[in-house]
Structure formats: structure tokens, C-alpha cells
Amino acid sequence: MELEHIGIAVKSLSQSIPLFEALLNTPCYKEEWVASEAVKTAFFSSGPQKIELLESTDPQGVIAKFIEKKGEGIHHIAFAVTDLEAEMKRLKAAGFVLLHETPRPGADNKLICFLHPKNTNGVLIELCMEKP
Ligand code: ZN
């Protein structure tokens, strides 16, 4: 699996986009609203990898709750896979807990699945695959 992106929970994309543009010295190349996850996302290139900023669009959404509990910061690490369903099956058989049983639509033209952080040293892991 190859590291694809790091997801960072932020309170405000309008404040964080200029900050990360200044930090990485590169413009945000895409902003996208993912209704099913109740997030607005913004992407930056960092070499072949990406940084994904996530702002909640719903006070009850997962990102809003994450910030409420832990504050802003790294929310998840995403790995690219070539066959998402096969990887989900492999990891489930290896004892990892999937947060959903079927791939879900994610930002950036991806299908995604999250692994429960209780089995991954407290790190929320996203698997992602380019939509066929
Ligand atoms: Zn992500």
C-alpha cells in the first residue's frame, strides 16, 4: 500500500487554505464537498502525496465531533489500493475492523473504506481506490 494522503481536521477551510498554501508553497488545487460524509475538503500536492483538509458541514458530523473531542489536527492517514474490496476482505480476515462493509464514495474521485482506530494503534486508516 502506498501513502496517498494525510487528512487534517480544521475548523475553517477559508482560514486553513491560505495557511497551507503558505506552508507548502503551492496552491490548493481542488475543493470538494462530500455530502455523504458531511465535509468540505481541500487538496494540496506534497510530492506524489497529498494533504487533505476537512471542514465539517454538520455540527453532528464526524469531523465536528473529532474537533470537539481532540481539537484540530491529523484525522486520518490514507493508503491507495488497487482493489479495494479485496483489501477490505484481506484486512477483515486479518482481524482489522472495518467501519463499513462496502466501499463508500469519497472526495477526489475515490472509493474509500475506514478501519477502526482501536486496532491500528489509535490511527484512523483510510483505504482509497480511484473510481473505476
Ligand atoms: Zn481522506
mmCIF file with all atom_site columns, C-alpha atoms and ligand atoms in Angstrom:
data_model
loop_
_atom_site.group_PDB
_atom_site.id
_atom_site.type_symbol
_atom_site.label_atom_id
_atom_site.label_alt_id
_atom_site.label_comp_id
_atom_site.label_asym_id
_atom_site.label_entity_id
_atom_site.label_seq_id
_atom_site.pdbx_PDB_ins_code
_atom_site.Cartn_x
_atom_site.Cartn_y
_atom_site.Cartn_z
_atom_site.occupancy
_atom_site.B_iso_or_equiv
_atom_site.pdbx_formal_charge
_atom_site.auth_seq_id
_atom_site.auth_comp_id
_atom_site.auth_asym_id
_atom_site.auth_atom_id
_atom_site.pdbx_PDB_model_num
ATOM   1   C  CA . MET A 1 1   ? 0.000   0.000   0.000   1.00 0.00 ? 1   MET A CA 1
ATOM   2   C  CA . GLU A 1 2   ? 1.251   3.448   -0.861  1.00 0.00 ? 2   GLU A CA 1
ATOM   3   C  CA . LEU A 1 3   ? 0.637   6.504   1.273   1.00 0.00 ? 3   LEU A CA 1
ATOM   4   C  CA . GLU A 1 4   ? -1.927  8.575   -0.666  1.00 0.00 ? 4   GLU A CA 1
ATOM   5   C  CA . HIS A 1 5   ? -2.789  11.467  1.633   1.00 0.00 ? 5   HIS A CA 1
ATOM   6   C  CA . ILE A 1 6   ? -2.970  12.729  5.177   1.00 0.00 ? 6   ILE A CA 1
ATOM   7   C  CA . GLY A 1 7   ? -6.327  14.116  6.310   1.00 0.00 ? 7   GLY A CA 1
ATOM   8   C  CA . ILE A 1 8   ? -6.334  17.084  8.687   1.00 0.00 ? 8   ILE A CA 1
ATOM   9   C  CA . ALA A 1 9   ? -9.459  18.235  10.518  1.00 0.00 ? 9   ALA A CA 1
ATOM   10  C  CA . VAL A 1 10  ? -9.841  22.016  10.507  1.00 0.00 ? 10  VAL A CA 1
ATOM   11  C  CA . LYS A 1 11  ? -12.489 24.385  11.793  1.00 0.00 ? 11  LYS A CA 1
ATOM   12  C  CA . SER A 1 12  ? -12.434 26.649  8.771   1.00 0.00 ? 12  SER A CA 1
ATOM   13  C  CA . LEU A 1 13  ? -11.221 25.919  5.258   1.00 0.00 ? 13  LEU A CA 1
ATOM   14  C  CA . SER A 1 14  ? -11.268 29.633  4.467   1.00 0.00 ? 14  SER A CA 1
ATOM   15  C  CA . GLN A 1 15  ? -8.685  30.175  7.217   1.00 0.00 ? 15  GLN A CA 1
ATOM   16  C  CA . SER A 1 16  ? -6.680  26.980  6.701   1.00 0.00 ? 16  SER A CA 1
ATOM   17  C  CA . ILE A 1 17  ? -6.377  27.019  2.906   1.00 0.00 ? 17  ILE A CA 1
ATOM   18  C  CA . PRO A 1 18  ? -4.209  30.182  2.843   1.00 0.00 ? 18  PRO A CA 1
ATOM   19  C  CA . LEU A 1 19  ? -2.198  28.829  5.777   1.00 0.00 ? 19  LEU A CA 1
ATOM   20  C  CA . PHE A 1 20  ? -1.397  25.552  3.989   1.00 0.00 ? 20  PHE A CA 1
ATOM   21  C  CA . GLU A 1 21  ? -0.772  27.400  0.705   1.00 0.00 ? 21  GLU A CA 1
ATOM   22  C  CA . ALA A 1 22  ? 1.848   29.462  2.524   1.00 0.00 ? 22  ALA A CA 1
ATOM   23  C  CA . LEU A 1 23  ? 3.265   26.441  4.353   1.00 0.00 ? 23  LEU A CA 1
ATOM   24  C  CA . LEU A 1 24  ? 3.548   24.139  1.332   1.00 0.00 ? 24  LEU A CA 1
ATOM   25  C  CA . ASN A 1 25  ? 4.234   26.962  -1.126  1.00 0.00 ? 25  ASN A CA 1
ATOM   26  C  CA . THR A 1 26  ? 1.678   25.525  -3.546  1.00 0.00 ? 26  THR A CA 1
ATOM   27  C  CA . PRO A 1 27  ? -1.933  26.478  -4.311  1.00 0.00 ? 27  PRO A CA 1
ATOM   28  C  CA . CYS A 1 28  ? -4.893  24.388  -3.235  1.00 0.00 ? 28  CYS A CA 1
ATOM   29  C  CA . TYR A 1 29  ? -5.756  22.507  -6.451  1.00 0.00 ? 29  TYR A CA 1
ATOM   30  C  CA . LYS A 1 30  ? -9.207  21.256  -5.575  1.00 0.00 ? 30  LYS A CA 1
ATOM   31  C  CA . GLU A 1 31  ? -12.081 21.972  -3.203  1.00 0.00 ? 31  GLU A CA 1
ATOM   32  C  CA . GLU A 1 32  ? -14.861 19.452  -2.989  1.00 0.00 ? 32  GLU A CA 1
ATOM   33  C  CA . TRP A 1 33  ? -17.982 18.946  -0.917  1.00 0.00 ? 33  TRP A CA 1
ATOM   34  C  CA . VAL A 1 34  ? -18.660 15.311  0.041   1.00 0.00 ? 34  VAL A CA 1
ATOM   35  C  CA . ALA A 1 35  ? -22.305 15.338  1.095   1.00 0.00 ? 35  ALA A CA 1
ATOM   36  C  CA . SER A 1 36  ? -22.341 11.718  2.291   1.00 0.00 ? 36  SER A CA 1
ATOM   37  C  CA . GLU A 1 37  ? -19.520 12.434  4.781   1.00 0.00 ? 37  GLU A CA 1
ATOM   38  C  CA . ALA A 1 38  ? -20.783 15.936  5.708   1.00 0.00 ? 38  ALA A CA 1
ATOM   39  C  CA . VAL A 1 39  ? -17.421 17.515  4.869   1.00 0.00 ? 39  VAL A CA 1
ATOM   40  C  CA . LYS A 1 40  ? -15.907 20.133  2.639   1.00 0.00 ? 40  LYS A CA 1
ATOM   41  C  CA . THR A 1 41  ? -12.411 19.135  1.549   1.00 0.00 ? 41  THR A CA 1
ATOM   42  C  CA . ALA A 1 42  ? -9.430  20.975  0.079   1.00 0.00 ? 42  ALA A CA 1
ATOM   43  C  CA . PHE A 1 43  ? -6.420  19.274  -1.506  1.00 0.00 ? 43  PHE A CA 1
ATOM   44  C  CA . PHE A 1 44  ? -2.754  20.200  -1.818  1.00 0.00 ? 44  PHE A CA 1
ATOM   45  C  CA . SER A 1 45  ? 0.059   18.330  -3.542  1.00 0.00 ? 45  SER A CA 1
ATOM   46  C  CA . SER A 1 46  ? 3.044   17.361  -1.438  1.00 0.00 ? 46  SER A CA 1
ATOM   47  C  CA . GLY A 1 47  ? 5.270   15.459  -3.841  1.00 0.00 ? 47  GLY A CA 1
ATOM   48  C  CA . PRO A 1 48  ? 3.295   12.451  -5.067  1.00 0.00 ? 48  PRO A CA 1
ATOM   49  C  CA . GLN A 1 49  ? 1.254   12.529  -1.849  1.00 0.00 ? 49  GLN A CA 1
ATOM   50  C  CA . LYS A 1 50  ? -1.488  14.936  -0.869  1.00 0.00 ? 50  LYS A CA 1
ATOM   51  C  CA . ILE A 1 51  ? -2.719  16.849  2.117   1.00 0.00 ? 51  ILE A CA 1
ATOM   52  C  CA . GLU A 1 52  ? -6.500  16.855  2.556   1.00 0.00 ? 52  GLU A CA 1
ATOM   53  C  CA . LEU A 1 53  ? -8.098  19.462  4.798   1.00 0.00 ? 53  LEU A CA 1
ATOM   54  C  CA . LEU A 1 54  ? -11.542 18.592  6.147   1.00 0.00 ? 54  LEU A CA 1
ATOM   55  C  CA . GLU A 1 55  ? -14.134 21.016  7.479   1.00 0.00 ? 55  GLU A CA 1
ATOM   56  C  CA . SER A 1 56  ? -17.453 19.747  8.820   1.00 0.00 ? 56  SER A CA 1
ATOM   57  C  CA . THR A 1 57  ? -20.675 20.928  7.202   1.00 0.00 ? 57  THR A CA 1
ATOM   58  C  CA . ASP A 1 58  ? -22.752 19.460  10.030  1.00 0.00 ? 58  ASP A CA 1
ATOM   59  C  CA . PRO A 1 59  ? -22.316 20.113  13.787  1.00 0.00 ? 59  PRO A CA 1
ATOM   60  C  CA . GLN A 1 60  ? -23.155 16.414  14.350  1.00 0.00 ? 60  GLN A CA 1
ATOM   61  C  CA . GLY A 1 61  ? -20.734 15.220  11.650  1.00 0.00 ? 61  GLY A CA 1
ATOM   62  C  CA . VAL A 1 62  ? -17.658 13.084  12.327  1.00 0.00 ? 62  VAL A CA 1
ATOM   63  C  CA . ILE A 1 63  ? -15.213 15.941  11.753  1.00 0.00 ? 63  ILE A CA 1
ATOM   64  C  CA . ALA A 1 64  ? -17.141 18.314  14.028  1.00 0.00 ? 64  ALA A CA 1
ATOM   65  C  CA . LYS A 1 65  ? -17.178 15.648  16.749  1.00 0.00 ? 65  LYS A CA 1
ATOM   66  C  CA . PHE A 1 66  ? -13.478 14.893  16.253  1.00 0.00 ? 66  PHE A CA 1
ATOM   67  C  CA . ILE A 1 67  ? -12.579 18.590  16.704  1.00 0.00 ? 67  ILE A CA 1
ATOM   68  C  CA . GLU A 1 68  ? -14.861 18.841  19.726  1.00 0.00 ? 68  GLU A CA 1
ATOM   69  C  CA . LYS A 1 69  ? -13.042 15.910  21.387  1.00 0.00 ? 69  LYS A CA 1
ATOM   70  C  CA . LYS A 1 70  ? -9.447  16.365  20.235  1.00 0.00 ? 70  LYS A CA 1
ATOM   71  C  CA . GLY A 1 71  ? -9.185  19.778  18.632  1.00 0.00 ? 71  GLY A CA 1
ATOM   72  C  CA . GLU A 1 72  ? -7.912  20.434  15.129  1.00 0.00 ? 72  GLU A CA 1
ATOM   73  C  CA . GLY A 1 73  ? -5.200  18.128  13.839  1.00 0.00 ? 73  GLY A CA 1
ATOM   74  C  CA . ILE A 1 74  ? -4.370  14.953  11.945  1.00 0.00 ? 74  ILE A CA 1
ATOM   75  C  CA . HIS A 1 75  ? -7.589  12.992  11.476  1.00 0.00 ? 75  HIS A CA 1
ATOM   76  C  CA . HIS A 1 76  ? -6.580  10.075  9.244   1.00 0.00 ? 76  HIS A CA 1
ATOM   77  C  CA . ILE A 1 77  ? -3.888  8.590   7.040   1.00 0.00 ? 77  ILE A CA 1
ATOM   78  C  CA . ALA A 1 78  ? -4.939  7.219   3.663   1.00 0.00 ? 78  ALA A CA 1
ATOM   79  C  CA . PHE A 1 79  ? -3.346  4.438   1.652   1.00 0.00 ? 79  PHE A CA 1
ATOM   80  C  CA . ALA A 1 80  ? -4.021  3.813   -2.034  1.00 0.00 ? 80  ALA A CA 1
ATOM   81  C  CA . VAL A 1 81  ? -5.023  0.285   -3.007  1.00 0.00 ? 81  VAL A CA 1
ATOM   82  C  CA . THR A 1 82  ? -5.715  -1.133  -6.445  1.00 0.00 ? 82  THR A CA 1
ATOM   83  C  CA . ASP A 1 83  ? -8.555  -3.474  -5.432  1.00 0.00 ? 83  ASP A CA 1
ATOM   84  C  CA . LEU A 1 84  ? -10.482 -2.008  -2.514  1.00 0.00 ? 84  LEU A CA 1
ATOM   85  C  CA . GLU A 1 85  ? -12.890 -4.898  -1.960  1.00 0.00 ? 85  GLU A CA 1
ATOM   86  C  CA . ALA A 1 86  ? -10.056 -7.433  -1.992  1.00 0.00 ? 86  ALA A CA 1
ATOM   87  C  CA . GLU A 1 87  ? -8.072  -5.358  0.549   1.00 0.00 ? 87  GLU A CA 1
ATOM   88  C  CA . MET A 1 88  ? -11.161 -4.994  2.749   1.00 0.00 ? 88  MET A CA 1
ATOM   89  C  CA . LYS A 1 89  ? -11.601 -8.760  2.700   1.00 0.00 ? 89  LYS A CA 1
ATOM   90  C  CA . ARG A 1 90  ? -7.899  -9.371  3.397   1.00 0.00 ? 90  ARG A CA 1
ATOM   91  C  CA . LEU A 1 91  ? -7.776  -6.938  6.336   1.00 0.00 ? 91  LEU A CA 1
ATOM   92  C  CA . LYS A 1 92  ? -11.050 -8.174  7.820   1.00 0.00 ? 92  LYS A CA 1
ATOM   93  C  CA . ALA A 1 93  ? -9.684  -11.737 7.722   1.00 0.00 ? 93  ALA A CA 1
ATOM   94  C  CA . ALA A 1 94  ? -6.514  -10.457 9.436   1.00 0.00 ? 94  ALA A CA 1
ATOM   95  C  CA . GLY A 1 95  ? -8.605  -9.138  12.331  1.00 0.00 ? 95  GLY A CA 1
ATOM   96  C  CA . PHE A 1 96  ? -8.949  -5.454  11.456  1.00 0.00 ? 96  PHE A CA 1
ATOM   97  C  CA . VAL A 1 97  ? -12.347 -3.859  11.998  1.00 0.00 ? 97  VAL A CA 1
ATOM   98  C  CA . LEU A 1 98  ? -13.872 -2.075  9.021   1.00 0.00 ? 98  LEU A CA 1
ATOM   99  C  CA . LEU A 1 99  ? -16.058 0.930   9.773   1.00 0.00 ? 99  LEU A CA 1
ATOM   100 C  CA . HIS A 1 100 ? -18.318 -0.007  6.864   1.00 0.00 ? 100 HIS A CA 1
ATOM   101 C  CA . GLU A 1 101 ? -18.956 -3.199  4.975   1.00 0.00 ? 101 GLU A CA 1
ATOM   102 C  CA . THR A 1 102 ? -18.982 -1.789  1.466   1.00 0.00 ? 102 THR A CA 1
ATOM   103 C  CA . PRO A 1 103 ? -16.862 0.878   -0.266  1.00 0.00 ? 103 PRO A CA 1
ATOM   104 C  CA . ARG A 1 104 ? -18.212 4.437   0.047   1.00 0.00 ? 104 ARG A CA 1
ATOM   105 C  CA . PRO A 1 105 ? -17.788 7.429   -2.225  1.00 0.00 ? 105 PRO A CA 1
ATOM   106 C  CA . GLY A 1 106 ? -15.025 9.768   -1.047  1.00 0.00 ? 106 GLY A CA 1
ATOM   107 C  CA . ALA A 1 107 ? -13.521 13.012  -2.272  1.00 0.00 ? 107 ALA A CA 1
ATOM   108 C  CA . ASP A 1 108 ? -11.147 13.265  -5.224  1.00 0.00 ? 108 ASP A CA 1
ATOM   109 C  CA . ASN A 1 109 ? -12.898 10.612  -7.356  1.00 0.00 ? 109 ASN A CA 1
ATOM   110 C  CA . LYS A 1 110 ? -12.223 7.830   -4.858  1.00 0.00 ? 110 LYS A CA 1
ATOM   111 C  CA . LEU A 1 111 ? -13.981 4.901   -3.286  1.00 0.00 ? 111 LEU A CA 1
ATOM   112 C  CA . ILE A 1 112 ? -12.986 4.614   0.353   1.00 0.00 ? 112 ILE A CA 1
ATOM   113 C  CA . CYS A 1 113 ? -13.187 2.475   3.473   1.00 0.00 ? 113 CYS A CA 1
ATOM   114 C  CA . PHE A 1 114 ? -12.046 3.319   7.010   1.00 0.00 ? 114 PHE A CA 1
ATOM   115 C  CA . LEU A 1 115 ? -10.510 0.923   9.528   1.00 0.00 ? 115 LEU A CA 1
ATOM   116 C  CA . HIS A 1 116 ? -11.410 1.260   13.200  1.00 0.00 ? 116 HIS A CA 1
ATOM   117 C  CA . PRO A 1 117 ? -8.536  3.012   15.034  1.00 0.00 ? 117 PRO A CA 1
ATOM   118 C  CA . LYS A 1 118 ? -8.810  0.673   18.046  1.00 0.00 ? 118 LYS A CA 1
ATOM   119 C  CA . ASN A 1 119 ? -6.958  -1.984  16.002  1.00 0.00 ? 119 ASN A CA 1
ATOM   120 C  CA . THR A 1 120 ? -4.442  0.377   14.407  1.00 0.00 ? 120 THR A CA 1
ATOM   121 C  CA . ASN A 1 121 ? -2.687  1.995   17.370  1.00 0.00 ? 121 ASN A CA 1
ATOM   122 C  CA . GLY A 1 122 ? -5.232  4.780   17.550  1.00 0.00 ? 122 GLY A CA 1
ATOM   123 C  CA . VAL A 1 123 ? -4.714  5.907   13.955  1.00 0.00 ? 123 VAL A CA 1
ATOM   124 C  CA . LEU A 1 124 ? -7.764  6.155   11.730  1.00 0.00 ? 124 LEU A CA 1
ATOM   125 C  CA . ILE A 1 125 ? -6.756  4.489   8.449   1.00 0.00 ? 125 ILE A CA 1
ATOM   126 C  CA . GLU A 1 126 ? -8.482  5.159   5.140   1.00 0.00 ? 126 GLU A CA 1
ATOM   127 C  CA . LEU A 1 127 ? -8.111  2.841   2.185   1.00 0.00 ? 127 LEU A CA 1
ATOM   128 C  CA . CYS A 1 128 ? -8.821  4.517   -1.113  1.00 0.00 ? 128 CYS A CA 1
ATOM   129 C  CA . MET A 1 129 ? -9.070  3.475   -4.714  1.00 0.00 ? 129 MET A CA 1
ATOM   130 C  CA . GLU A 1 130 ? -9.563  5.529   -7.860  1.00 0.00 ? 130 GLU A CA 1
ATOM   131 C  CA . LYS A 1 131 ? -13.200 5.131   -9.017  1.00 0.00 ? 131 LYS A CA 1
ATOM   132 C  CA . PRO A 1 132 ? -13.249 2.732   -11.951 1.00 0.00 ? 132 PRO A CA 1
HETATM 133 ZN ZN . ZN  B 2 .   ? -9.042  11.143  3.255   1.00 0.00 ? 1   ZN  B ZN 1
#
